[in-house]
Amino acid sequence: MRYFVQTRSDSVSKELTDKFHRLAAERGLQCDEQTPEIVVSIGGDGTMLHAFHRYIERLDEIAFVGIHTGHLGFYADWQATELEDLVDLMSGVKKSDLLSPRIVKYPLVELEIHTDSGVRKYLALNEFTVRGIDGTIVAQIDINDQLFEMFRGDGICVSTPSGSTAYNKSLGGAMLHPSIEALQLAEIASINNRVYRTLGSSLILPNHHHCDIYPRNEQRLLLTVDHLSVPLGNLHYVRCSVAKQKVSFARYRPYPFWNRVRRAFIGYENTED
Ligand code: NAP
Ligand code: MN
């Protein structure tokens, strides 16, 4: 089995990475940066975003696993103390209760960014955002090629189900289970009065729908895909849809999404999980 480790730069994550390589070598796992089958991210959810974008061309060949060295993460759901267990399961020294590893696939958001210089495609694991550099932006939002609303406000966030617990949550969006193939469009501080009117609630679109965001000309915009900002020429519009491609995570033990939501945001512990 070929693996690679994506590490956050703090000393705890680096030490854990050294330990991982040592244990992996003892169990016959082969570190392979070019063509890994499993990519282990050690750090936080942000580290998983880095790992995802690093291997974005090989998503069909890779399953990701995340270990957190800070607080519990959504992608990084293994604890540092479970490291040896994880390497045992990965190498087959220890058998998982599941048909190991079970691969779970999460939906992604696909973006087509149409500018003067053509069309560029991106995939987001968490979300895409468009915001104004100088303040309020105005944008027309179409759903399935029909005008839906004229948006005026700070910006728009289009998230995946697994990204619904990130920026989208701060915007008051819903938590979406990653088995639902959908995208969520949430407003970032929309201006609503008698002149400007938006829906106000976030919208969840199924995988055969698309939405287009047409920002009014002559606004300086900031486009982000996960932790990355997208270089921008003269933007015409952005098309958002649920990607055909998915991201795979290796599950060596069950950790239901709702348990992660409860642990991360509510904090009740439950000895059963
Ligand atoms: P960051 O500023 O360090 O991340 C902000 C927080 O979001 C971190 O605590 C991060 O966890 C957490 N996070 C990332 N993905 C998550 C997910 N799927 N579910 C729940 N929490 C998640 O920047 P970053 O680490 O590079 O991550 C980029 C992400 O930050 C963006 O994709 C966006 O979702 C999020 N963000 C949130 C806000 C907001 O809530 N107001 C604003 C900007 C960006 P870790 O500490 O484990 O990395
Ligand atoms: Mn982070």
PDB file of C-alpha atoms and ligand atoms in Angstrom:
ATOM      1  CA  MET A   1       0.000   0.000   0.000  1.00  0.00           C
ATOM      2  CA  ARG A   2       1.343   3.401  -1.050  1.00  0.00           C
ATOM      3  CA  TYR A   3       0.641   6.414   1.140  1.00  0.00           C
ATOM      4  CA  PHE A   4       1.601  10.033   1.539  1.00  0.00           C
ATOM      5  CA  VAL A   5       1.297  12.361   4.537  1.00  0.00           C
ATOM      6  CA  GLN A   6       0.273  16.010   4.213  1.00  0.00           C
ATOM      7  CA  THR A   7       1.417  17.812   7.355  1.00  0.00           C
ATOM      8  CA  ARG A   8       0.616  21.149   8.974  1.00  0.00           C
ATOM      9  CA  SER A   9       3.756  23.118   9.824  1.00  0.00           C
ATOM     10  CA  ASP A  10       3.411  23.121  13.641  1.00  0.00           C
ATOM     11  CA  SER A  11       5.799  21.022  15.730  1.00  0.00           C
ATOM     12  CA  VAL A  12       3.106  18.654  17.110  1.00  0.00           C
ATOM     13  CA  SER A  13       1.941  17.757  13.597  1.00  0.00           C
ATOM     14  CA  LYS A  14       5.536  17.334  12.389  1.00  0.00           C
ATOM     15  CA  GLU A  15       6.416  15.025  15.271  1.00  0.00           C
ATOM     16  CA  LEU A  16       3.319  12.951  14.665  1.00  0.00           C
ATOM     17  CA  THR A  17       4.219  12.721  10.989  1.00  0.00           C
ATOM     18  CA  ASP A  18       7.691  11.373  11.841  1.00  0.00           C
ATOM     19  CA  LYS A  19       6.049   8.812  14.084  1.00  0.00           C
ATOM     20  CA  PHE A  20       3.604   7.884  11.341  1.00  0.00           C
ATOM     21  CA  HIS A  21       6.422   7.262   8.830  1.00  0.00           C
ATOM     22  CA  ARG A  22       8.301   5.145  11.390  1.00  0.00           C
ATOM     23  CA  LEU A  23       5.278   2.973  12.215  1.00  0.00           C
ATOM     24  CA  ALA A  24       4.322   2.711   8.552  1.00  0.00           C
ATOM     25  CA  ALA A  25       7.813   1.551   7.529  1.00  0.00           C
ATOM     26  CA  GLU A  26       7.782  -1.098  10.275  1.00  0.00           C
ATOM     27  CA  ARG A  27       4.530  -2.419   8.827  1.00  0.00           C
ATOM     28  CA  GLY A  28       5.683  -2.428   5.222  1.00  0.00           C
ATOM     29  CA  LEU A  29       3.734   0.584   3.966  1.00  0.00           C
ATOM     30  CA  GLN A  30       5.456   2.490   1.199  1.00  0.00           C
ATOM     31  CA  CYS A  31       5.652   6.285   1.176  1.00  0.00           C
ATOM     32  CA  ASP A  32       4.988   7.514  -2.363  1.00  0.00           C
ATOM     33  CA  GLU A  33       4.409  11.201  -2.995  1.00  0.00           C
ATOM     34  CA  GLN A  34       3.602  10.814  -6.704  1.00  0.00           C
ATOM     35  CA  THR A  35       1.052   7.993  -6.767  1.00  0.00           C
ATOM     36  CA  PRO A  36      -0.285   7.371  -3.258  1.00  0.00           C
ATOM     37  CA  GLU A  37      -3.415   5.284  -2.707  1.00  0.00           C
ATOM     38  CA  ILE A  38      -4.075   6.785   0.732  1.00  0.00           C
ATOM     39  CA  VAL A  39      -3.289  10.385   1.653  1.00  0.00           C
ATOM     40  CA  VAL A  40      -3.151  11.017   5.386  1.00  0.00           C
ATOM     41  CA  SER A  41      -3.577  14.593   6.496  1.00  0.00           C
ATOM     42  CA  ILE A  42      -2.099  15.489   9.901  1.00  0.00           C
ATOM     43  CA  GLY A  43      -3.138  18.848  11.348  1.00  0.00           C
ATOM     44  CA  GLY A  44      -6.644  20.239  10.984  1.00  0.00           C
ATOM     45  CA  ASP A  45      -9.453  20.460   8.463  1.00  0.00           C
ATOM     46  CA  GLY A  46      -7.444  23.169   6.731  1.00  0.00           C
ATOM     47  CA  THR A  47      -4.649  20.618   6.210  1.00  0.00           C
ATOM     48  CA  MET A  48      -7.134  18.309   4.488  1.00  0.00           C
ATOM     49  CA  LEU A  49      -8.056  21.157   2.138  1.00  0.00           C
ATOM     50  CA  HIS A  50      -4.356  21.418   1.207  1.00  0.00           C
ATOM     51  CA  ALA A  51      -4.122  17.646   0.665  1.00  0.00           C
ATOM     52  CA  PHE A  52      -7.252  17.662  -1.487  1.00  0.00           C
ATOM     53  CA  HIS A  53      -5.997  20.442  -3.776  1.00  0.00           C
ATOM     54  CA  ARG A  54      -2.534  18.916  -4.004  1.00  0.00           C
ATOM     55  CA  TYR A  55      -4.001  15.683  -5.399  1.00  0.00           C
ATOM     56  CA  ILE A  56      -6.951  17.186  -7.241  1.00  0.00           C
ATOM     57  CA  GLU A  57      -5.839  15.531 -10.511  1.00  0.00           C
ATOM     58  CA  ARG A  58      -5.876  12.071  -8.911  1.00  0.00           C
ATOM     59  CA  LEU A  59      -9.081  12.120  -6.855  1.00  0.00           C
ATOM     60  CA  ASP A  60     -10.336   8.897  -8.434  1.00  0.00           C
ATOM     61  CA  GLU A  61      -7.219   7.001  -7.315  1.00  0.00           C
ATOM     62  CA  ILE A  62      -6.937   8.327  -3.760  1.00  0.00           C
ATOM     63  CA  ALA A  63      -8.755   7.952  -0.450  1.00  0.00           C
ATOM     64  CA  PHE A  64      -8.083  10.522   2.262  1.00  0.00           C
ATOM     65  CA  VAL A  65      -7.767  10.062   6.030  1.00  0.00           C
ATOM     66  CA  GLY A  66      -7.419  12.916   8.527  1.00  0.00           C
ATOM     67  CA  ILE A  67      -5.738  13.061  11.933  1.00  0.00           C
ATOM     68  CA  HIS A  68      -6.234  16.168  14.046  1.00  0.00           C
ATOM     69  CA  THR A  69      -3.566  17.626  16.267  1.00  0.00           C
ATOM     70  CA  GLY A  70      -5.737  20.466  17.557  1.00  0.00           C
ATOM     71  CA  HIS A  71      -9.506  20.342  17.984  1.00  0.00           C
ATOM     72  CA  LEU A  72     -11.707  17.651  16.474  1.00  0.00           C
ATOM     73  CA  GLY A  73     -12.123  18.210  12.763  1.00  0.00           C
ATOM     74  CA  PHE A  74     -14.718  17.179  10.228  1.00  0.00           C
ATOM     75  CA  TYR A  75     -12.207  15.738   7.803  1.00  0.00           C
ATOM     76  CA  ALA A  76      -9.559  15.275  10.481  1.00  0.00           C
ATOM     77  CA  ASP A  77     -11.470  12.919  12.754  1.00  0.00           C
ATOM     78  CA  TRP A  78      -8.707  10.634  14.081  1.00  0.00           C
ATOM     79  CA  GLN A  79      -6.981  11.618  17.321  1.00  0.00           C
ATOM     80  CA  ALA A  80      -3.206  11.696  17.726  1.00  0.00           C
ATOM     81  CA  THR A  81      -3.502   8.965  20.376  1.00  0.00           C
ATOM     82  CA  GLU A  82      -5.066   6.631  17.795  1.00  0.00           C
ATOM     83  CA  LEU A  83      -2.141   6.897  15.380  1.00  0.00           C
ATOM     84  CA  GLU A  84      -0.790   3.387  15.938  1.00  0.00           C
ATOM     85  CA  ASP A  85      -4.274   1.905  15.595  1.00  0.00           C
ATOM     86  CA  LEU A  86      -4.713   3.701  12.289  1.00  0.00           C
ATOM     87  CA  VAL A  87      -1.392   2.439  10.881  1.00  0.00           C
ATOM     88  CA  ASP A  88      -2.295  -1.104  12.024  1.00  0.00           C
ATOM     89  CA  LEU A  89      -5.621  -0.862  10.209  1.00  0.00           C
ATOM     90  CA  MET A  90      -4.058   0.667   7.104  1.00  0.00           C
ATOM     91  CA  SER A  91      -1.445  -2.064   6.866  1.00  0.00           C
ATOM     92  CA  GLY A  92      -3.847  -4.883   7.680  1.00  0.00           C
ATOM     93  CA  VAL A  93      -1.961  -5.821  10.882  1.00  0.00           C
ATOM     94  CA  LYS A  94      -5.263  -5.194  12.602  1.00  0.00           C
ATOM     95  CA  LYS A  95      -8.580  -6.024  10.969  1.00  0.00           C
ATOM     96  CA  SER A  96     -11.278  -3.386  11.018  1.00  0.00           C
ATOM     97  CA  ASP A  97     -14.812  -4.254  12.147  1.00  0.00           C
ATOM     98  CA  LEU A  98     -15.855  -2.921   8.788  1.00  0.00           C
ATOM     99  CA  LEU A  99     -14.997  -4.460   5.444  1.00  0.00           C
ATOM    100  CA  SER A 100     -11.880  -2.398   5.611  1.00  0.00           C
ATOM    101  CA  PRO A 101     -11.418   0.213   4.555  1.00  0.00           C
ATOM    102  CA  ARG A 102     -14.900   1.319   3.687  1.00  0.00           C
ATOM    103  CA  ILE A 103     -14.713   4.137   1.200  1.00  0.00           C
ATOM    104  CA  VAL A 104     -17.201   6.955   1.643  1.00  0.00           C
ATOM    105  CA  LYS A 105     -17.648   9.412  -1.169  1.00  0.00           C
ATOM    106  CA  TYR A 106     -18.605  13.027  -0.605  1.00  0.00           C
ATOM    107  CA  PRO A 107     -20.009  15.428  -3.212  1.00  0.00           C
ATOM    108  CA  LEU A 108     -17.993  18.405  -4.479  1.00  0.00           C
ATOM    109  CA  VAL A 109     -18.962  21.729  -6.019  1.00  0.00           C
ATOM    110  CA  GLU A 110     -17.826  22.347  -9.577  1.00  0.00           C
ATOM    111  CA  LEU A 111     -17.197  25.921 -10.713  1.00  0.00           C
ATOM    112  CA  GLU A 112     -16.870  27.241 -14.196  1.00  0.00           C
ATOM    113  CA  ILE A 113     -15.329  30.678 -14.084  1.00  0.00           C
ATOM    114  CA  HIS A 114     -16.042  32.530 -17.316  1.00  0.00           C
ATOM    115  CA  THR A 115     -13.711  35.472 -17.964  1.00  0.00           C
ATOM    116  CA  ASP A 116     -12.378  37.401 -20.972  1.00  0.00           C
ATOM    117  CA  SER A 117      -9.610  34.830 -21.270  1.00  0.00           C
ATOM    118  CA  GLY A 118     -11.925  31.799 -21.386  1.00  0.00           C
ATOM    119  CA  VAL A 119     -13.368  29.280 -18.980  1.00  0.00           C
ATOM    120  CA  ARG A 120     -11.536  27.736 -16.036  1.00  0.00           C
ATOM    121  CA  LYS A 121     -12.899  24.889 -13.973  1.00  0.00           C
ATOM    122  CA  TYR A 122     -12.362  24.350 -10.273  1.00  0.00           C
ATOM    123  CA  LEU A 123     -13.529  21.836  -7.681  1.00  0.00           C
ATOM    124  CA  ALA A 124     -14.287  22.855  -4.106  1.00  0.00           C
ATOM    125  CA  LEU A 125     -14.254  20.527  -1.123  1.00  0.00           C
ATOM    126  CA  ASN A 126     -15.726  23.136   1.253  1.00  0.00           C
ATOM    127  CA  GLU A 127     -17.020  26.083  -0.729  1.00  0.00           C
ATOM    128  CA  PHE A 128     -16.694  28.801  -3.302  1.00  0.00           C
ATOM    129  CA  THR A 129     -17.178  32.419  -2.299  1.00  0.00           C
ATOM    130  CA  VAL A 130     -17.459  35.664  -4.198  1.00  0.00           C
ATOM    131  CA  ARG A 131     -16.999  38.839  -2.197  1.00  0.00           C
ATOM    132  CA  GLY A 132     -16.323  42.484  -2.904  1.00  0.00           C
ATOM    133  CA  ILE A 133     -12.907  43.980  -2.274  1.00  0.00           C
ATOM    134  CA  ASP A 134     -14.324  47.476  -1.860  1.00  0.00           C
ATOM    135  CA  GLY A 135     -17.508  46.536  -0.021  1.00  0.00           C
ATOM    136  CA  THR A 136     -20.974  45.774  -1.288  1.00  0.00           C
ATOM    137  CA  ILE A 137     -21.356  43.828  -4.511  1.00  0.00           C
ATOM    138  CA  VAL A 138     -24.296  43.569  -6.858  1.00  0.00           C
ATOM    139  CA  ALA A 139     -24.872  40.315  -8.698  1.00  0.00           C
ATOM    140  CA  GLN A 140     -27.659  38.670 -10.632  1.00  0.00           C
ATOM    141  CA  ILE A 141     -28.356  35.108  -9.600  1.00  0.00           C
ATOM    142  CA  ASP A 142     -29.926  32.749 -12.122  1.00  0.00           C
ATOM    143  CA  ILE A 143     -31.106  29.262 -11.343  1.00  0.00           C
ATOM    144  CA  ASN A 144     -31.254  26.878 -14.304  1.00  0.00           C
ATOM    145  CA  ASP A 145     -30.861  29.813 -16.718  1.00  0.00           C
ATOM    146  CA  GLN A 146     -33.739  31.794 -15.256  1.00  0.00           C
ATOM    147  CA  LEU A 147     -33.427  34.991 -13.268  1.00  0.00           C
ATOM    148  CA  PHE A 148     -33.888  34.226  -9.594  1.00  0.00           C
ATOM    149  CA  GLU A 149     -32.876  37.425  -7.788  1.00  0.00           C
ATOM    150  CA  MET A 150     -30.656  40.493  -7.805  1.00  0.00           C
ATOM    151  CA  PHE A 151     -28.281  40.207  -4.887  1.00  0.00           C
ATOM    152  CA  ARG A 152     -26.803  43.182  -3.086  1.00  0.00           C
ATOM    153  CA  GLY A 153     -24.565  42.634  -0.091  1.00  0.00           C
ATOM    154  CA  ASP A 154     -21.158  41.363   1.004  1.00  0.00           C
ATOM    155  CA  GLY A 155     -21.139  38.233  -1.100  1.00  0.00           C
ATOM    156  CA  ILE A 156     -22.281  34.704  -1.787  1.00  0.00           C
ATOM    157  CA  CYS A 157     -21.082  31.353  -0.504  1.00  0.00           C
ATOM    158  CA  VAL A 158     -21.741  28.125  -2.396  1.00  0.00           C
ATOM    159  CA  SER A 159     -20.869  25.120  -0.274  1.00  0.00           C
ATOM    160  CA  THR A 160     -20.681  21.352  -0.496  1.00  0.00           C
ATOM    161  CA  PRO A 161     -22.465  19.165   2.090  1.00  0.00           C
ATOM    162  CA  SER A 162     -19.179  18.519   3.946  1.00  0.00           C
ATOM    163  CA  GLY A 163     -18.396  22.242   3.706  1.00  0.00           C
ATOM    164  CA  SER A 164     -21.770  23.068   5.238  1.00  0.00           C
ATOM    165  CA  THR A 165     -20.163  22.880   8.707  1.00  0.00           C
ATOM    166  CA  ALA A 166     -17.516  25.470   7.752  1.00  0.00           C
ATOM    167  CA  TYR A 167     -18.057  29.014   6.415  1.00  0.00           C
ATOM    168  CA  ASN A 168     -21.639  28.164   5.472  1.00  0.00           C
ATOM    169  CA  LYS A 169     -22.474  27.508   9.124  1.00  0.00           C
ATOM    170  CA  SER A 170     -21.250  30.947  10.162  1.00  0.00           C
ATOM    171  CA  LEU A 171     -23.665  32.374   7.589  1.00  0.00           C
ATOM    172  CA  GLY A 172     -26.625  30.591   9.149  1.00  0.00           C
ATOM    173  CA  GLY A 173     -26.798  27.894   6.472  1.00  0.00           C
ATOM    174  CA  ALA A 174     -28.112  24.410   7.174  1.00  0.00           C
ATOM    175  CA  MET A 175     -25.950  21.387   7.987  1.00  0.00           C
ATOM    176  CA  LEU A 176     -26.284  19.006   5.075  1.00  0.00           C
ATOM    177  CA  HIS A 177     -25.516  15.301   5.353  1.00  0.00           C
ATOM    178  CA  PRO A 178     -22.787  14.400   2.811  1.00  0.00           C
ATOM    179  CA  SER A 179     -24.871  11.564   1.402  1.00  0.00           C
ATOM    180  CA  ILE A 180     -27.091  14.258  -0.125  1.00  0.00           C
ATOM    181  CA  GLU A 181     -25.823  15.233  -3.565  1.00  0.00           C
ATOM    182  CA  ALA A 182     -26.500  18.931  -3.455  1.00  0.00           C
ATOM    183  CA  LEU A 183     -24.972  22.361  -3.152  1.00  0.00           C
ATOM    184  CA  GLN A 184     -26.010  25.143  -0.807  1.00  0.00           C
ATOM    185  CA  LEU A 185     -26.096  28.804  -1.690  1.00  0.00           C
ATOM    186  CA  ALA A 186     -25.887  31.098   1.331  1.00  0.00           C
ATOM    187  CA  GLU A 187     -25.969  34.872   1.415  1.00  0.00           C
ATOM    188  CA  ILE A 188     -23.199  36.872   3.041  1.00  0.00           C
ATOM    189  CA  ALA A 189     -24.927  39.861   4.626  1.00  0.00           C
ATOM    190  CA  SER A 190     -27.492  40.708   1.978  1.00  0.00           C
ATOM    191  CA  ILE A 191     -29.051  44.157   1.975  1.00  0.00           C
ATOM    192  CA  ASN A 192     -32.801  43.895   2.142  1.00  0.00           C
ATOM    193  CA  ASN A 193     -35.152  46.843   2.035  1.00  0.00           C
ATOM    194  CA  ARG A 194     -37.981  48.078  -0.171  1.00  0.00           C
ATOM    195  CA  VAL A 195     -35.636  48.473  -3.130  1.00  0.00           C
ATOM    196  CA  TYR A 196     -33.393  45.416  -2.909  1.00  0.00           C
ATOM    197  CA  ARG A 197     -34.864  42.040  -2.200  1.00  0.00           C
ATOM    198  CA  THR A 198     -33.273  38.637  -1.883  1.00  0.00           C
ATOM    199  CA  LEU A 199     -34.668  35.386  -0.570  1.00  0.00           C
ATOM    200  CA  GLY A 200     -32.826  35.708   2.738  1.00  0.00           C
ATOM    201  CA  SER A 201     -32.757  31.967   3.391  1.00  0.00           C
ATOM    202  CA  SER A 202     -30.080  29.705   2.031  1.00  0.00           C
ATOM    203  CA  LEU A 203     -30.979  27.547  -0.959  1.00  0.00           C
ATOM    204  CA  ILE A 204     -30.187  23.905  -1.535  1.00  0.00           C
ATOM    205  CA  LEU A 205     -29.975  22.776  -5.153  1.00  0.00           C
ATOM    206  CA  PRO A 206     -29.995  19.132  -6.285  1.00  0.00           C
ATOM    207  CA  ASN A 207     -27.287  17.729  -8.502  1.00  0.00           C
ATOM    208  CA  HIS A 208     -28.999  18.271 -11.832  1.00  0.00           C
ATOM    209  CA  HIS A 209     -29.495  22.020 -11.251  1.00  0.00           C
ATOM    210  CA  HIS A 210     -27.030  24.845 -11.693  1.00  0.00           C
ATOM    211  CA  CYS A 211     -26.834  28.433 -10.608  1.00  0.00           C
ATOM    212  CA  ASP A 212     -25.021  31.284 -12.316  1.00  0.00           C
ATOM    213  CA  ILE A 213     -23.694  34.369 -10.576  1.00  0.00           C
ATOM    214  CA  TYR A 214     -23.342  37.440 -12.829  1.00  0.00           C
ATOM    215  CA  PRO A 215     -21.603  40.223 -10.906  1.00  0.00           C
ATOM    216  CA  ARG A 216     -22.325  43.717 -12.175  1.00  0.00           C
ATOM    217  CA  ASN A 217     -19.363  45.124 -14.116  1.00  0.00           C
ATOM    218  CA  GLU A 218     -16.676  47.346 -12.625  1.00  0.00           C
ATOM    219  CA  GLN A 219     -16.589  45.821  -9.180  1.00  0.00           C
ATOM    220  CA  ARG A 220     -13.366  44.517  -7.714  1.00  0.00           C
ATOM    221  CA  LEU A 221     -14.074  40.960  -6.607  1.00  0.00           C
ATOM    222  CA  LEU A 222     -12.418  38.328  -4.487  1.00  0.00           C
ATOM    223  CA  LEU A 223     -13.153  34.754  -5.514  1.00  0.00           C
ATOM    224  CA  THR A 224     -12.143  31.914  -3.239  1.00  0.00           C
ATOM    225  CA  VAL A 225     -12.203  28.152  -3.597  1.00  0.00           C
ATOM    226  CA  ASP A 226     -11.686  26.605  -0.147  1.00  0.00           C
ATOM    227  CA  HIS A 227      -8.518  28.237   1.285  1.00  0.00           C
ATOM    228  CA  LEU A 228      -7.362  29.460  -2.145  1.00  0.00           C
ATOM    229  CA  SER A 229      -8.065  32.742  -3.875  1.00  0.00           C
ATOM    230  CA  VAL A 230      -8.687  32.515  -7.585  1.00  0.00           C
ATOM    231  CA  PRO A 231      -6.760  34.799  -9.937  1.00  0.00           C
ATOM    232  CA  LEU A 232      -9.241  36.830 -11.864  1.00  0.00           C
ATOM    233  CA  GLY A 233      -9.357  38.668 -15.154  1.00  0.00           C
ATOM    234  CA  ASN A 234     -12.532  40.343 -16.307  1.00  0.00           C
ATOM    235  CA  LEU A 235     -15.234  38.077 -14.877  1.00  0.00           C
ATOM    236  CA  HIS A 236     -18.439  37.452 -16.837  1.00  0.00           C
ATOM    237  CA  TYR A 237     -20.092  34.897 -14.626  1.00  0.00           C
ATOM    238  CA  VAL A 238     -19.548  31.843 -12.457  1.00  0.00           C
ATOM    239  CA  ARG A 239     -21.550  28.656 -12.962  1.00  0.00           C
ATOM    240  CA  CYS A 240     -21.930  26.453  -9.882  1.00  0.00           C
ATOM    241  CA  SER A 241     -23.145  22.863  -9.918  1.00  0.00           C
ATOM    242  CA  VAL A 242     -22.678  19.596  -8.077  1.00  0.00           C
ATOM    243  CA  ALA A 243     -19.578  17.981  -9.600  1.00  0.00           C
ATOM    244  CA  LYS A 244     -19.744  14.587 -11.281  1.00  0.00           C
ATOM    245  CA  GLN A 245     -16.559  13.719  -9.471  1.00  0.00           C
ATOM    246  CA  LYS A 246     -16.522  12.958  -5.747  1.00  0.00           C
ATOM    247  CA  VAL A 247     -13.853  12.808  -3.085  1.00  0.00           C
ATOM    248  CA  SER A 248     -13.179   9.507  -1.290  1.00  0.00           C
ATOM    249  CA  PHE A 249     -12.418   9.092   2.388  1.00  0.00           C
ATOM    250  CA  ALA A 250     -11.171   5.833   3.867  1.00  0.00           C
ATOM    251  CA  ARG A 251     -13.231   4.901   6.909  1.00  0.00           C
ATOM    252  CA  TYR A 252     -11.459   2.333   9.081  1.00  0.00           C
ATOM    253  CA  ARG A 253     -14.092   2.780  11.759  1.00  0.00           C
ATOM    254  CA  PRO A 254     -17.515   4.358  11.725  1.00  0.00           C
ATOM    255  CA  TYR A 255     -17.815   7.984  12.768  1.00  0.00           C
ATOM    256  CA  PRO A 256     -21.266   9.190  11.763  1.00  0.00           C
ATOM    257  CA  PHE A 257     -21.529  12.762  10.472  1.00  0.00           C
ATOM    258  CA  TRP A 258     -24.109  13.751  13.094  1.00  0.00           C
ATOM    259  CA  ASN A 259     -21.791  12.534  15.861  1.00  0.00           C
ATOM    260  CA  ARG A 260     -19.060  14.758  14.444  1.00  0.00           C
ATOM    261  CA  VAL A 261     -21.505  17.685  14.302  1.00  0.00           C
ATOM    262  CA  ARG A 262     -22.565  17.103  17.896  1.00  0.00           C
ATOM    263  CA  ARG A 263     -19.006  16.695  19.169  1.00  0.00           C
ATOM    264  CA  ALA A 264     -17.705  19.719  17.294  1.00  0.00           C
ATOM    265  CA  PHE A 265     -20.507  22.174  18.028  1.00  0.00           C
ATOM    266  CA  ILE A 266     -22.518  20.934  21.002  1.00  0.00           C
ATOM    267  CA  GLY A 267     -19.865  19.098  22.898  1.00  0.00           C
ATOM    268  CA  TYR A 268     -21.848  16.324  24.601  1.00  0.00           C
ATOM    269  CA  GLU A 269     -19.755  13.215  24.839  1.00  0.00           C
ATOM    270  CA  ASN A 270     -21.344   9.865  24.281  1.00  0.00           C
ATOM    271  CA  THR A 271     -19.485   6.779  25.356  1.00  0.00           C
ATOM    272  CA  GLU A 272     -21.040   4.795  22.540  1.00  0.00           C
ATOM    273  CA  ASP A 273     -19.117   6.587  19.795  1.00  0.00           C
TER     274      ASP A 273
HETATM  275  P1  NAP B   1      -8.994  28.919   8.754  1.00  0.00           P
HETATM  276  O1  NAP B   1      -9.310  30.369   8.819  1.00  0.00           O
HETATM  277  O2  NAP B   1      -7.919  28.364   9.621  1.00  0.00           O
HETATM  278  O3  NAP B   1     -10.321  28.052   8.930  1.00  0.00           O
HETATM  279  C1  NAP B   1     -11.377  28.493   9.667  1.00  0.00           C
HETATM  280  C2  NAP B   1     -11.912  27.337  10.481  1.00  0.00           C
HETATM  281  O4  NAP B   1     -12.726  26.490   9.644  1.00  0.00           O
HETATM  282  C3  NAP B   1     -10.844  26.444  11.099  1.00  0.00           C
HETATM  283  O5  NAP B   1     -11.210  26.207  12.437  1.00  0.00           O
HETATM  284  C4  NAP B   1     -10.955  25.186  10.277  1.00  0.00           C
HETATM  285  O6  NAP B   1     -10.565  24.029  10.979  1.00  0.00           O
HETATM  286  C5  NAP B   1     -12.433  25.145  10.014  1.00  0.00           C
HETATM  287  N1  NAP B   1     -12.908  24.268   8.927  1.00  0.00           N
HETATM  288  C6  NAP B   1     -12.367  24.043   7.715  1.00  0.00           C
HETATM  289  N2  NAP B   1     -13.130  23.181   7.022  1.00  0.00           N
HETATM  290  C7  NAP B   1     -14.169  22.844   7.824  1.00  0.00           C
HETATM  291  C8  NAP B   1     -15.293  21.983   7.682  1.00  0.00           C
HETATM  292  N3  NAP B   1     -15.524  21.331   6.555  1.00  0.00           N
HETATM  293  N4  NAP B   1     -16.156  21.894   8.728  1.00  0.00           N
HETATM  294  C9  NAP B   1     -15.955  22.570   9.855  1.00  0.00           C
HETATM  295  N5  NAP B   1     -14.918  23.391  10.069  1.00  0.00           N
HETATM  296  C10 NAP B   1     -14.040  23.534   9.057  1.00  0.00           C
HETATM  297  O7  NAP B   1      -8.651  28.578   7.234  1.00  0.00           O
HETATM  298  P2  NAP B   1      -8.336  27.150   6.638  1.00  0.00           P
HETATM  299  O8  NAP B   1      -7.945  26.191   7.711  1.00  0.00           O
HETATM  300  O9  NAP B   1      -7.446  27.361   5.484  1.00  0.00           O
HETATM  301  O10 NAP B   1      -9.755  26.689   6.110  1.00  0.00           O
HETATM  302  C11 NAP B   1     -10.372  27.343   5.048  1.00  0.00           C
HETATM  303  C12 NAP B   1     -11.818  27.307   5.363  1.00  0.00           C
HETATM  304  O11 NAP B   1     -12.107  28.227   6.397  1.00  0.00           O
HETATM  305  C13 NAP B   1     -12.705  27.749   4.229  1.00  0.00           C
HETATM  306  O12 NAP B   1     -12.946  26.703   3.330  1.00  0.00           O
HETATM  307  C14 NAP B   1     -13.938  28.198   4.980  1.00  0.00           C
HETATM  308  O13 NAP B   1     -14.876  27.152   5.094  1.00  0.00           O
HETATM  309  C15 NAP B   1     -13.465  28.502   6.375  1.00  0.00           C
HETATM  310  N6  NAP B   1     -13.743  29.904   6.680  1.00  0.00           N
HETATM  311  C16 NAP B   1     -14.683  30.168   7.603  1.00  0.00           C
HETATM  312  C17 NAP B   1     -15.037  31.463   7.884  1.00  0.00           C
HETATM  313  C18 NAP B   1     -16.096  31.715   8.898  1.00  0.00           C
HETATM  314  O14 NAP B   1     -16.606  30.755   9.459  1.00  0.00           O
HETATM  315  N7  NAP B   1     -16.439  32.958   9.126  1.00  0.00           N
HETATM  316  C19 NAP B   1     -14.441  32.521   7.205  1.00  0.00           C
HETATM  317  C20 NAP B   1     -13.485  32.224   6.255  1.00  0.00           C
HETATM  318  C21 NAP B   1     -13.142  30.894   5.992  1.00  0.00           C
HETATM  319  P3  NAP B   1      -9.046  23.728  11.353  1.00  0.00           P
HETATM  320  O15 NAP B   1      -8.675  24.656  12.438  1.00  0.00           O
HETATM  321  O16 NAP B   1      -9.113  22.314  11.813  1.00  0.00           O
HETATM  322  O17 NAP B   1      -8.209  23.908  10.113  1.00  0.00           O
HETATM  323 MN    MN B   2      -6.951  26.193   9.527  1.00  0.00          MN
END
